[in-house]
PDB file of N, CA and C in Angstrom:
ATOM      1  N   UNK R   1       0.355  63.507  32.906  1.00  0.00           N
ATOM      2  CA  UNK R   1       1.482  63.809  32.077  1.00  0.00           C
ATOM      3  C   UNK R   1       1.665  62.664  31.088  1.00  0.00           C
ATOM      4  N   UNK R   2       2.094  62.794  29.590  1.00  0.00           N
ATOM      5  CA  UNK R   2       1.960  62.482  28.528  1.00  0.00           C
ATOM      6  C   UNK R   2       3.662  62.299  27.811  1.00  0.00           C
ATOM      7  N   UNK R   3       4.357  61.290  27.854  1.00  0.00           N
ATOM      8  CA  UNK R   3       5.707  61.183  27.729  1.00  0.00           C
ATOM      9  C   UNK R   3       5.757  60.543  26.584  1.00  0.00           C
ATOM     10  N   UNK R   4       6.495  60.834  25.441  1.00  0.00           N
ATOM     11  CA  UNK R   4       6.220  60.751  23.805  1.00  0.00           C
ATOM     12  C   UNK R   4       7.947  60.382  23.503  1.00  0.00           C
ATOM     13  N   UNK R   5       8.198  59.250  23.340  1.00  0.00           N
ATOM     14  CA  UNK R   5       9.500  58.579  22.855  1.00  0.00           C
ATOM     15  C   UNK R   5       9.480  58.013  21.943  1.00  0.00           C
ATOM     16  N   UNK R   6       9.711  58.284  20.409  1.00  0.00           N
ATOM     17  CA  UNK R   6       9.997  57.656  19.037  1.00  0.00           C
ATOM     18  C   UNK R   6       8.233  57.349  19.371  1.00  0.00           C
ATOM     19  N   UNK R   7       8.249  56.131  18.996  1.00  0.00           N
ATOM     20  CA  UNK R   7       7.023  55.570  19.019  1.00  0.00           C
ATOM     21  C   UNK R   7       6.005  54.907  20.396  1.00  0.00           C
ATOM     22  N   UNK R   8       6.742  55.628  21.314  1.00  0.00           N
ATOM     23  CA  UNK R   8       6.610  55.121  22.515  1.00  0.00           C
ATOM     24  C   UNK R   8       5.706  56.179  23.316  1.00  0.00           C
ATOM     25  N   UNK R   9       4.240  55.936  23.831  1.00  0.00           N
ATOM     26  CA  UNK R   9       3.715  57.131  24.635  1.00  0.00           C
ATOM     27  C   UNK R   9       3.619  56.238  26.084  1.00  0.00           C
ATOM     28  N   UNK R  10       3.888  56.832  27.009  1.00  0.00           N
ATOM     29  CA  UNK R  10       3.637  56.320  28.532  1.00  0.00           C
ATOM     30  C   UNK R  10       2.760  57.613  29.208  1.00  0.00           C
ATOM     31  N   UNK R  11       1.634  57.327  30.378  1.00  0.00           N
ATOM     32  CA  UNK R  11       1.293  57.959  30.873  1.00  0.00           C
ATOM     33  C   UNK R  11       1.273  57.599  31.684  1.00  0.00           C
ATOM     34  N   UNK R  12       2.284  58.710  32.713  1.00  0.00           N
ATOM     35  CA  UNK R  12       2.934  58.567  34.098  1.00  0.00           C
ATOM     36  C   UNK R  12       1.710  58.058  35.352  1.00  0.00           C
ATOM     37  N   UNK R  13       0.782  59.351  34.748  1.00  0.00           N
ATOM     38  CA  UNK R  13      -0.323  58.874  35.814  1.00  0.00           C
ATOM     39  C   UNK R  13      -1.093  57.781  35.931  1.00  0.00           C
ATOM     40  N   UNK R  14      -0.900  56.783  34.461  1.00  0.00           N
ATOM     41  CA  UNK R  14      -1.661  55.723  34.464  1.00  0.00           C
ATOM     42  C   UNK R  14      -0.524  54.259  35.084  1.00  0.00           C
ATOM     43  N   UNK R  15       0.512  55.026  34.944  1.00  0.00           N
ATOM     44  CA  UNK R  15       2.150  54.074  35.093  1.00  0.00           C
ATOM     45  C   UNK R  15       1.641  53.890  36.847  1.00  0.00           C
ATOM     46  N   UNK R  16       1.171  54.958  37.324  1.00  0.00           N
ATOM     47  CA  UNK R  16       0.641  55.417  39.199  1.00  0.00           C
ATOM     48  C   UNK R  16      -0.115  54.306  39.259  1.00  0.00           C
ATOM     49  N   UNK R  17      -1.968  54.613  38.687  1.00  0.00           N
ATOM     50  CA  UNK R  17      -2.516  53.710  38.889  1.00  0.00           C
ATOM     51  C   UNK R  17      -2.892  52.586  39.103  1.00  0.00           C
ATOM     52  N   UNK R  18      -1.602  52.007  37.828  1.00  0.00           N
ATOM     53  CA  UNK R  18      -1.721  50.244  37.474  1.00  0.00           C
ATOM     54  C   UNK R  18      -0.596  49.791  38.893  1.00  0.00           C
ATOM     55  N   UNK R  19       0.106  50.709  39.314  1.00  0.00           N
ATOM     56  CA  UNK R  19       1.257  50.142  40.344  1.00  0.00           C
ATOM     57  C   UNK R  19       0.429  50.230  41.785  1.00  0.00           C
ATOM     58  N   UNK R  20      -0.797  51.288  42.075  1.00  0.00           N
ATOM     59  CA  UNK R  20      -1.500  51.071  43.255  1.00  0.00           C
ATOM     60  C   UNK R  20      -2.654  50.058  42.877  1.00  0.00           C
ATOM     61  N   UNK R  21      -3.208  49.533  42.154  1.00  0.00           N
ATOM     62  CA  UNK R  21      -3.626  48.571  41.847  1.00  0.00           C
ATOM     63  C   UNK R  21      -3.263  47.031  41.537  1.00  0.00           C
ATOM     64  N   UNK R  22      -1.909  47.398  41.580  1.00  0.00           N
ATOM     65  CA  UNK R  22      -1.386  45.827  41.771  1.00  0.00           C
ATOM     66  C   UNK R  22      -1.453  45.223  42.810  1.00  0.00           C
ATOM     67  N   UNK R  23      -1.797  45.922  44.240  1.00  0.00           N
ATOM     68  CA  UNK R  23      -2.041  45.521  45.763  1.00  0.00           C
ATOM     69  C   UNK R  23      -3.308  44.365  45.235  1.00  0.00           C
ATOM     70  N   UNK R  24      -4.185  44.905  44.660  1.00  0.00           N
ATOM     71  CA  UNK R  24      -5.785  43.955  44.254  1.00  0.00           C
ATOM     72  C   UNK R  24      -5.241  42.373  43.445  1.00  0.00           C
ATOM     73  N   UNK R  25      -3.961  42.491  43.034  1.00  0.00           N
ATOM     74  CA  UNK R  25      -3.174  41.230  42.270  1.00  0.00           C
ATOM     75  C   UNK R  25      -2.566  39.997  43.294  1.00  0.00           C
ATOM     76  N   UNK R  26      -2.214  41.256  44.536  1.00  0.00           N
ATOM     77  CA  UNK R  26      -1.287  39.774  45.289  1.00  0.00           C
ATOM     78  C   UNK R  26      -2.364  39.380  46.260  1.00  0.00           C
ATOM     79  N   UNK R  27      -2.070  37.634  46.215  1.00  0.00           N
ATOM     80  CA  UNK R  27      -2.953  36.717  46.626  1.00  0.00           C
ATOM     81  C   UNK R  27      -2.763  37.077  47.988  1.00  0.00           C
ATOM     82  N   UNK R  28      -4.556  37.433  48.725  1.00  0.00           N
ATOM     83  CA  UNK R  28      -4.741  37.960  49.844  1.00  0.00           C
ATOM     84  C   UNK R  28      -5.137  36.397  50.921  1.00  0.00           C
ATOM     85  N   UNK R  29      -5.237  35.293  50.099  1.00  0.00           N
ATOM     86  CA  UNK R  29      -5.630  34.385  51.153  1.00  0.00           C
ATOM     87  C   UNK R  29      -4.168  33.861  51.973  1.00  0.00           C
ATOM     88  N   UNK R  30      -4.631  33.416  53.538  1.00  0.00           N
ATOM     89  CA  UNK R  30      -3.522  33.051  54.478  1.00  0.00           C
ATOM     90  C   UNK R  30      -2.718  31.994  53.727  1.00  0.00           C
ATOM     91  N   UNK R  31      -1.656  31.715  54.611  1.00  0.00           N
ATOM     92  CA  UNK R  31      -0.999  30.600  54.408  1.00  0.00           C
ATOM     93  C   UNK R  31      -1.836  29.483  54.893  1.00  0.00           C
ATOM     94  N   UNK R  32      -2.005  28.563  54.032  1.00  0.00           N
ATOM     95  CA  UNK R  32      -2.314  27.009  54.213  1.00  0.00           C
ATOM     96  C   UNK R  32      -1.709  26.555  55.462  1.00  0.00           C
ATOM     97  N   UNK R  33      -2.463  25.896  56.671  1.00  0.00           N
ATOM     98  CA  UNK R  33      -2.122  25.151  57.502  1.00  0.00           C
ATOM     99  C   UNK R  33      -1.960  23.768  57.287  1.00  0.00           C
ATOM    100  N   UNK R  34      -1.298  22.902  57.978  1.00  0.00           N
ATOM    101  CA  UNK R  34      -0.809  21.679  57.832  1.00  0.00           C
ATOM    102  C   UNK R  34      -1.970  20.978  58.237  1.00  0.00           C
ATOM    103  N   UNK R  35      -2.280  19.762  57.554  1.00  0.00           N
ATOM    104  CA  UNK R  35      -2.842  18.726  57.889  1.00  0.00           C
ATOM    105  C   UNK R  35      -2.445  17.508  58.320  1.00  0.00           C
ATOM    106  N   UNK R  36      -3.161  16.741  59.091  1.00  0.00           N
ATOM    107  CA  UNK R  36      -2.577  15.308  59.355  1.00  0.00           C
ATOM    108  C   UNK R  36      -4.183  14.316  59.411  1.00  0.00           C
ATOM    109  N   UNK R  37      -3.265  13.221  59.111  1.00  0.00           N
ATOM    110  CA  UNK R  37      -4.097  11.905  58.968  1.00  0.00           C
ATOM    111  C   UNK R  37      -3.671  10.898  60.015  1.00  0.00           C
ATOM    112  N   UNK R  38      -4.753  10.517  60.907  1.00  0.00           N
ATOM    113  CA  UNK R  38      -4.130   9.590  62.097  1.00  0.00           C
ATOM    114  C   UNK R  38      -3.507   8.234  61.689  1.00  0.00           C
ATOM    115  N   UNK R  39      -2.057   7.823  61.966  1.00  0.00           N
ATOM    116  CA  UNK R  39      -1.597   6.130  62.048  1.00  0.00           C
ATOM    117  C   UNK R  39      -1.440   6.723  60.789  1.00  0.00           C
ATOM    118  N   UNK R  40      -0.980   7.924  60.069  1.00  0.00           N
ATOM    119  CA  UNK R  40      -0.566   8.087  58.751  1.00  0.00           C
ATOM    120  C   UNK R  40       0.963   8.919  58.442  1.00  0.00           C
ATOM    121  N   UNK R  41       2.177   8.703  59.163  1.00  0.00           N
ATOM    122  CA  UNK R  41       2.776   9.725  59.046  1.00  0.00           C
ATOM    123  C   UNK R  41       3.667   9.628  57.762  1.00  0.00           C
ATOM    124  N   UNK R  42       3.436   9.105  56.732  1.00  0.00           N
ATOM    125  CA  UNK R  42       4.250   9.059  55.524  1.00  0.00           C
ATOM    126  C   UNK R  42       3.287   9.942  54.413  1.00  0.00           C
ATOM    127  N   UNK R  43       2.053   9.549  55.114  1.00  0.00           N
ATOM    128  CA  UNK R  43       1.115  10.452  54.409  1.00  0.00           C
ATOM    129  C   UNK R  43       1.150  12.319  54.924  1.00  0.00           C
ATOM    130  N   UNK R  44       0.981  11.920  56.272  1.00  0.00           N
ATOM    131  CA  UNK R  44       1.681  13.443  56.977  1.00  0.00           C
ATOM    132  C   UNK R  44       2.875  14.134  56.088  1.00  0.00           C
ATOM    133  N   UNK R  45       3.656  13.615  56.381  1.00  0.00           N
ATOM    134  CA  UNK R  45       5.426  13.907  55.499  1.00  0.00           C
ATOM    135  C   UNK R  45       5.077  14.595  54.147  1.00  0.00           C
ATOM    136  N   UNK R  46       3.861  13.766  53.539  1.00  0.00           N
ATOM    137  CA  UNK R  46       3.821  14.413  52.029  1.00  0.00           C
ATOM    138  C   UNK R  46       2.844  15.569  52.046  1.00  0.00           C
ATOM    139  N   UNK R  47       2.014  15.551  52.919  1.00  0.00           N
ATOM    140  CA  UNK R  47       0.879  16.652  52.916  1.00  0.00           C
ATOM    141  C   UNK R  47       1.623  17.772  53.569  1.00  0.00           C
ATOM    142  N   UNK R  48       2.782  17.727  54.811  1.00  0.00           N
ATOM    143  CA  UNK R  48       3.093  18.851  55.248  1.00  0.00           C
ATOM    144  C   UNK R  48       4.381  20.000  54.065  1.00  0.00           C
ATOM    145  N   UNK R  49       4.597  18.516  52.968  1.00  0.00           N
ATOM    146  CA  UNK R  49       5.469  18.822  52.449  1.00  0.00           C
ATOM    147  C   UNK R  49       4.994  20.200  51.025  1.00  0.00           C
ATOM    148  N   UNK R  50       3.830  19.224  50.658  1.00  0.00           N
ATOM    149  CA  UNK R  50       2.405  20.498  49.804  1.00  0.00           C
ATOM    150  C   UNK R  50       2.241  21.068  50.459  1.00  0.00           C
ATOM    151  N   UNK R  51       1.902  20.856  51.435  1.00  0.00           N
ATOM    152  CA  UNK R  51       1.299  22.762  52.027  1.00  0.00           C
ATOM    153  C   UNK R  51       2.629  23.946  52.262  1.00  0.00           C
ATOM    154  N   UNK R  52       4.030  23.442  52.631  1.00  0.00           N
ATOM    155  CA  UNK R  52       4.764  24.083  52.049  1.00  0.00           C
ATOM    156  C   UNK R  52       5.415  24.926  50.973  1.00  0.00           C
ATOM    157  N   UNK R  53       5.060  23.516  49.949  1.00  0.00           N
ATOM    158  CA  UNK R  53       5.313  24.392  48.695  1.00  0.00           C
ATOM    159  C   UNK R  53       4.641  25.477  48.903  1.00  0.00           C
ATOM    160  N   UNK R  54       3.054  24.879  48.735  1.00  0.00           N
ATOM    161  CA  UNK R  54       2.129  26.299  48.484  1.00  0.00           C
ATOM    162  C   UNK R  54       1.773  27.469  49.208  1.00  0.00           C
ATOM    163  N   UNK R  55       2.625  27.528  50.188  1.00  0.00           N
ATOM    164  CA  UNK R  55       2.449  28.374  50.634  1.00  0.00           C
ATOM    165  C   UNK R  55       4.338  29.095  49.841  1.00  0.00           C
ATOM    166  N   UNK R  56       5.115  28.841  50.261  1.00  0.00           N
ATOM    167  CA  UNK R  56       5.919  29.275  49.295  1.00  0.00           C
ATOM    168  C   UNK R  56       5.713  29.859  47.785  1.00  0.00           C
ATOM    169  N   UNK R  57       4.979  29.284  46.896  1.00  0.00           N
ATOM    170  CA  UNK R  57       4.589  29.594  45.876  1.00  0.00           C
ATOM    171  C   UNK R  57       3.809  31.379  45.912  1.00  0.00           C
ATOM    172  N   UNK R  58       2.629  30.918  47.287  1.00  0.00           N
ATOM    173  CA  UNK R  58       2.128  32.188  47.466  1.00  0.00           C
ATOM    174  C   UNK R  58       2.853  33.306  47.551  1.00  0.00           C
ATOM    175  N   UNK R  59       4.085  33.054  48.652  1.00  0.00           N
ATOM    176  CA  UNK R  59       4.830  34.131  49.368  1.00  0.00           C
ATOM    177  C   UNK R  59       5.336  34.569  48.413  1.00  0.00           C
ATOM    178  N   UNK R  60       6.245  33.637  47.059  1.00  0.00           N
ATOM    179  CA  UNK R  60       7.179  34.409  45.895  1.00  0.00           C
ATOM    180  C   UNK R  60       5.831  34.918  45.110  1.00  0.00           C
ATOM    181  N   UNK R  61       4.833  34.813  45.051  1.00  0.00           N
ATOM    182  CA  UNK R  61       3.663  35.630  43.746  1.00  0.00           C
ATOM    183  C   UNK R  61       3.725  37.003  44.731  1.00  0.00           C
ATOM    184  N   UNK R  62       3.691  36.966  46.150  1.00  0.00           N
ATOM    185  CA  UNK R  62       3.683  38.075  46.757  1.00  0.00           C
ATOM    186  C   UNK R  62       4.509  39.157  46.288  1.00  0.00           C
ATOM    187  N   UNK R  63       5.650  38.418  46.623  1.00  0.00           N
ATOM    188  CA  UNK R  63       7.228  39.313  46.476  1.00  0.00           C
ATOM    189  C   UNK R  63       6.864  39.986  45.161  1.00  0.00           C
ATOM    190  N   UNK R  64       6.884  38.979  43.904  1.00  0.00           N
ATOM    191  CA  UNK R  64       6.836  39.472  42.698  1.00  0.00           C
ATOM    192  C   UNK R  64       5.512  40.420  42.843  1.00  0.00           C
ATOM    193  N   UNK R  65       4.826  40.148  42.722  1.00  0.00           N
ATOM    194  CA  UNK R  65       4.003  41.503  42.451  1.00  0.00           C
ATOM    195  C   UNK R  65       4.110  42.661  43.323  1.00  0.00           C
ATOM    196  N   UNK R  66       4.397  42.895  44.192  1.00  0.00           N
ATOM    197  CA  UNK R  66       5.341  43.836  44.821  1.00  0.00           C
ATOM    198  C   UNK R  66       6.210  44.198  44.648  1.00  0.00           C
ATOM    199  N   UNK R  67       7.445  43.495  44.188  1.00  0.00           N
ATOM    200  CA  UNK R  67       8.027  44.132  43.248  1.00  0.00           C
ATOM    201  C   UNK R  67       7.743  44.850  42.046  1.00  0.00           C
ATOM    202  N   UNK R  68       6.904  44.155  41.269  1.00  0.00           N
ATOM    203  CA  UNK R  68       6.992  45.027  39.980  1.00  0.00           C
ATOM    204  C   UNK R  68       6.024  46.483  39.919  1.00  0.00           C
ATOM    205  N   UNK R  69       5.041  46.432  41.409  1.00  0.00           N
ATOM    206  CA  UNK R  69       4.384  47.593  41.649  1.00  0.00           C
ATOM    207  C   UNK R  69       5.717  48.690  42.235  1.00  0.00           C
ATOM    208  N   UNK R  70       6.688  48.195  42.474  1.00  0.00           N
ATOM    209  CA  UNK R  70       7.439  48.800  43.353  1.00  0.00           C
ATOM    210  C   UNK R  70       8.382  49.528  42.032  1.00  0.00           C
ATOM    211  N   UNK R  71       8.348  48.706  40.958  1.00  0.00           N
ATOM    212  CA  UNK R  71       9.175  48.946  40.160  1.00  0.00           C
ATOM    213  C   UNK R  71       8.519  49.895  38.720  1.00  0.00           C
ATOM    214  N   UNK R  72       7.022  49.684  38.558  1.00  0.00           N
ATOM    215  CA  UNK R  72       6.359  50.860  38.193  1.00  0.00           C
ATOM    216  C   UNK R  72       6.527  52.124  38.972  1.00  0.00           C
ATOM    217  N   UNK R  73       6.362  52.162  40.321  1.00  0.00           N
ATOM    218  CA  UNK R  73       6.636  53.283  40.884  1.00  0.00           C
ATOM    219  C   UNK R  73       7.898  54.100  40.993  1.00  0.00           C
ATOM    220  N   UNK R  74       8.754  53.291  40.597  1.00  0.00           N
ATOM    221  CA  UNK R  74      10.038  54.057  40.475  1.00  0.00           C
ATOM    222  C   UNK R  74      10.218  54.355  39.025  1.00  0.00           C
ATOM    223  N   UNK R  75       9.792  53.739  37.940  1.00  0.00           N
ATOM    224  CA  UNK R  75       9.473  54.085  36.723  1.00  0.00           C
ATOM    225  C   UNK R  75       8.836  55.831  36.722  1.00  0.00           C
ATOM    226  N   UNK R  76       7.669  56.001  37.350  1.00  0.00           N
ATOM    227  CA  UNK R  76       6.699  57.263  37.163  1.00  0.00           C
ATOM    228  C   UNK R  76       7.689  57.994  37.743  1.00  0.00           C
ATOM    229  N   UNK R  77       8.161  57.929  38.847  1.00  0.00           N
ATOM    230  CA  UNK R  77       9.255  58.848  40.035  1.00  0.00           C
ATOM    231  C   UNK R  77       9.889  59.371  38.527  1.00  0.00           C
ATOM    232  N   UNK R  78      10.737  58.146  37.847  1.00  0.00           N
ATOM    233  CA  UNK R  78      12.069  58.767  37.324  1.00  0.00           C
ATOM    234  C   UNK R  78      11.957  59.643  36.031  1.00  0.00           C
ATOM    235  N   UNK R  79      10.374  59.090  35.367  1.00  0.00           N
ATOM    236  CA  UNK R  79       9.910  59.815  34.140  1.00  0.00           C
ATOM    237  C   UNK R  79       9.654  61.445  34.622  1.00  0.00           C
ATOM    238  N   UNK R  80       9.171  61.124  36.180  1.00  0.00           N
ATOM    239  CA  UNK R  80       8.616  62.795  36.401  1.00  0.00           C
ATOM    240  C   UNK R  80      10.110  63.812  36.468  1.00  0.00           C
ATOM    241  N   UNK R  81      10.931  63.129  37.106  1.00  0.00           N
ATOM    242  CA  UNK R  81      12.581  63.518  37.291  1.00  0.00           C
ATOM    243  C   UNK R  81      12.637  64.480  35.564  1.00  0.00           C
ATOM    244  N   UNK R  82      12.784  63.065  35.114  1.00  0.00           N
ATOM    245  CA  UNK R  82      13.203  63.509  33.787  1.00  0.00           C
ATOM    246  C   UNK R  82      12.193  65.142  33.112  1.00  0.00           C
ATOM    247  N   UNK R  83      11.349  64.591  33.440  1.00  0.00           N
ATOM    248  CA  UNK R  83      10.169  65.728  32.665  1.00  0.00           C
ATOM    249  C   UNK R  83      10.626  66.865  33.550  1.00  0.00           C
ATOM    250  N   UNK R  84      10.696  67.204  34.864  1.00  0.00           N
ATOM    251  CA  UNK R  84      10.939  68.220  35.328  1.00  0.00           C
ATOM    252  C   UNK R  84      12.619  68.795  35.157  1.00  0.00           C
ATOM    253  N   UNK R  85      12.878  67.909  35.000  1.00  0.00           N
ATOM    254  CA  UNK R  85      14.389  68.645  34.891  1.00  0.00           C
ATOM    255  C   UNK R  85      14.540  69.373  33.309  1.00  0.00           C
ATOM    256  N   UNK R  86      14.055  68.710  31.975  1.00  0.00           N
ATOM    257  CA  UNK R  86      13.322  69.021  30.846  1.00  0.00           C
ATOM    258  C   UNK R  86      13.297  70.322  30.872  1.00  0.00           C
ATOM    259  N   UNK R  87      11.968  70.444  31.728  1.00  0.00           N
ATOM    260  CA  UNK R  87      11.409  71.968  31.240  1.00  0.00           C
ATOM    261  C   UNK R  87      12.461  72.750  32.422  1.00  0.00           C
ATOM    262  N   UNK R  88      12.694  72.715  33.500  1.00  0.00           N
ATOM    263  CA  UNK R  88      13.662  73.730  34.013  1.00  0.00           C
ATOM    264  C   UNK R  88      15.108  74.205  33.178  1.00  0.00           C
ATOM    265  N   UNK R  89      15.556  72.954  32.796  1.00  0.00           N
ATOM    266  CA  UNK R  89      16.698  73.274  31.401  1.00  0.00           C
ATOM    267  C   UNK R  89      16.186  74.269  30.135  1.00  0.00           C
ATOM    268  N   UNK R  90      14.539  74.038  29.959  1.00  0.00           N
ATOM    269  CA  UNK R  90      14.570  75.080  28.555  1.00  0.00           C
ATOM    270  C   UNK R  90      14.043  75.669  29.143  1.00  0.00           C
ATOM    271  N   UNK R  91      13.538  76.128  30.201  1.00  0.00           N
ATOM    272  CA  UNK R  91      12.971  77.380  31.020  1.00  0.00           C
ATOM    273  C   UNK R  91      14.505  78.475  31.033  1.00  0.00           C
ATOM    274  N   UNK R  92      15.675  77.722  31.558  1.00  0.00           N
ATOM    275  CA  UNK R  92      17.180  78.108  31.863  1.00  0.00           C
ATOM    276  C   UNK R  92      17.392  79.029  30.151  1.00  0.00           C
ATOM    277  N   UNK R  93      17.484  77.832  29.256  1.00  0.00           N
ATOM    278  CA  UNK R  93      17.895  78.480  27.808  1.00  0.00           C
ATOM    279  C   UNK R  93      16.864  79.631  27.785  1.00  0.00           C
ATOM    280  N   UNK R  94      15.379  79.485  27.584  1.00  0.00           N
ATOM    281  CA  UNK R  94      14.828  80.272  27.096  1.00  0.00           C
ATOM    282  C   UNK R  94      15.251  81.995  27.971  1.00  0.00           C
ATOM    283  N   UNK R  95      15.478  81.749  29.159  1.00  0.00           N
ATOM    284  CA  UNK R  95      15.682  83.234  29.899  1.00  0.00           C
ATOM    285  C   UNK R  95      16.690  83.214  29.370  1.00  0.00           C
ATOM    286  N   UNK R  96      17.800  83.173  29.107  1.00  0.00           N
ATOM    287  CA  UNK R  96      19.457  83.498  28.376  1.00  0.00           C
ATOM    288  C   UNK R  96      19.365  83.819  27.207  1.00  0.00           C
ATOM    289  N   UNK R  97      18.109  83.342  26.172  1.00  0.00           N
ATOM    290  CA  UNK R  97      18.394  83.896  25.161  1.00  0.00           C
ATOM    291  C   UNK R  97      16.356  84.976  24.616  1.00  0.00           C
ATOM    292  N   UNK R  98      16.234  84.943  25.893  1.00  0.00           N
ATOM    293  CA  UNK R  98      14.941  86.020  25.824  1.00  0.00           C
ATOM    294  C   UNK R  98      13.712  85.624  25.244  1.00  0.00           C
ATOM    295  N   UNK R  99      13.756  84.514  25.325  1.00  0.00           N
ATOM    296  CA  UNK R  99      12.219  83.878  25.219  1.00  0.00           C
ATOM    297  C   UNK R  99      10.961  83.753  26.145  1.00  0.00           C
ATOM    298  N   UNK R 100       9.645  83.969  25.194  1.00  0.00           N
ATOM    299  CA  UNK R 100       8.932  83.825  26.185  1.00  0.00           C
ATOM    300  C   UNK R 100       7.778  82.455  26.277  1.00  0.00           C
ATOM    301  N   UNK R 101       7.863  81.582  27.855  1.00  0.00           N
ATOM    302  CA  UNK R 101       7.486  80.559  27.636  1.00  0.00           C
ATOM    303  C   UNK R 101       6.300  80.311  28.316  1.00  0.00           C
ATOM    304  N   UNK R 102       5.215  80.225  27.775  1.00  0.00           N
ATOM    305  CA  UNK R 102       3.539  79.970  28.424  1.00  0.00           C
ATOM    306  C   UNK R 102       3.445  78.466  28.605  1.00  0.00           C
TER     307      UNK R 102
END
């Protein structure tokens, strides 16, 4: 389906695709485990403190791209809404005033 706004074309089914393909976007490697260095714990403190971040960093790239696959998908949902409600409204007019619609 082919959705045509002023200058605007979206295709719902491609709006599908790019949102089940965003799974291939979020970073599939584990969380980083902690390291340590013996007779080093200031050095510990700072390394456990990086591998935190980055693993944090990972988890929010997660979220976000899950979200915005989540949020294409409700995009296509609401365009199809719209499109179907569309043609059932001039399906409605056209029987009331005796049209015929192929």
């Amino acid at each position: 389906m082919l959705l045509r706004m002023g200058d605007i074309s979206i295709s719902v089914d491609e709006v599908r695709r790019v949102a089940a393909k965003m799974v291939d976007v979020v970073p599939g490697e584990p969380d980083v485990w902690g390291f340590s260095v013996a007779d080093q714990p200031d050095l510990n403190l700072a390394l456990a403190e990086f591998v935190g971040c980055m693993n944090d960093c990972t988890a929010e790239r997660r979220r976000g791209v899950q979200a915005l696959a989540a949020g294409l998908r409700e995009v296509a949902d609401m365009f199809e809404s719209l499109d179907a409600s569309a043609q059932a409204d001039v399906r409605a007019l056209g029987a009331v005033e005796g049209w015929v619609i192929e």
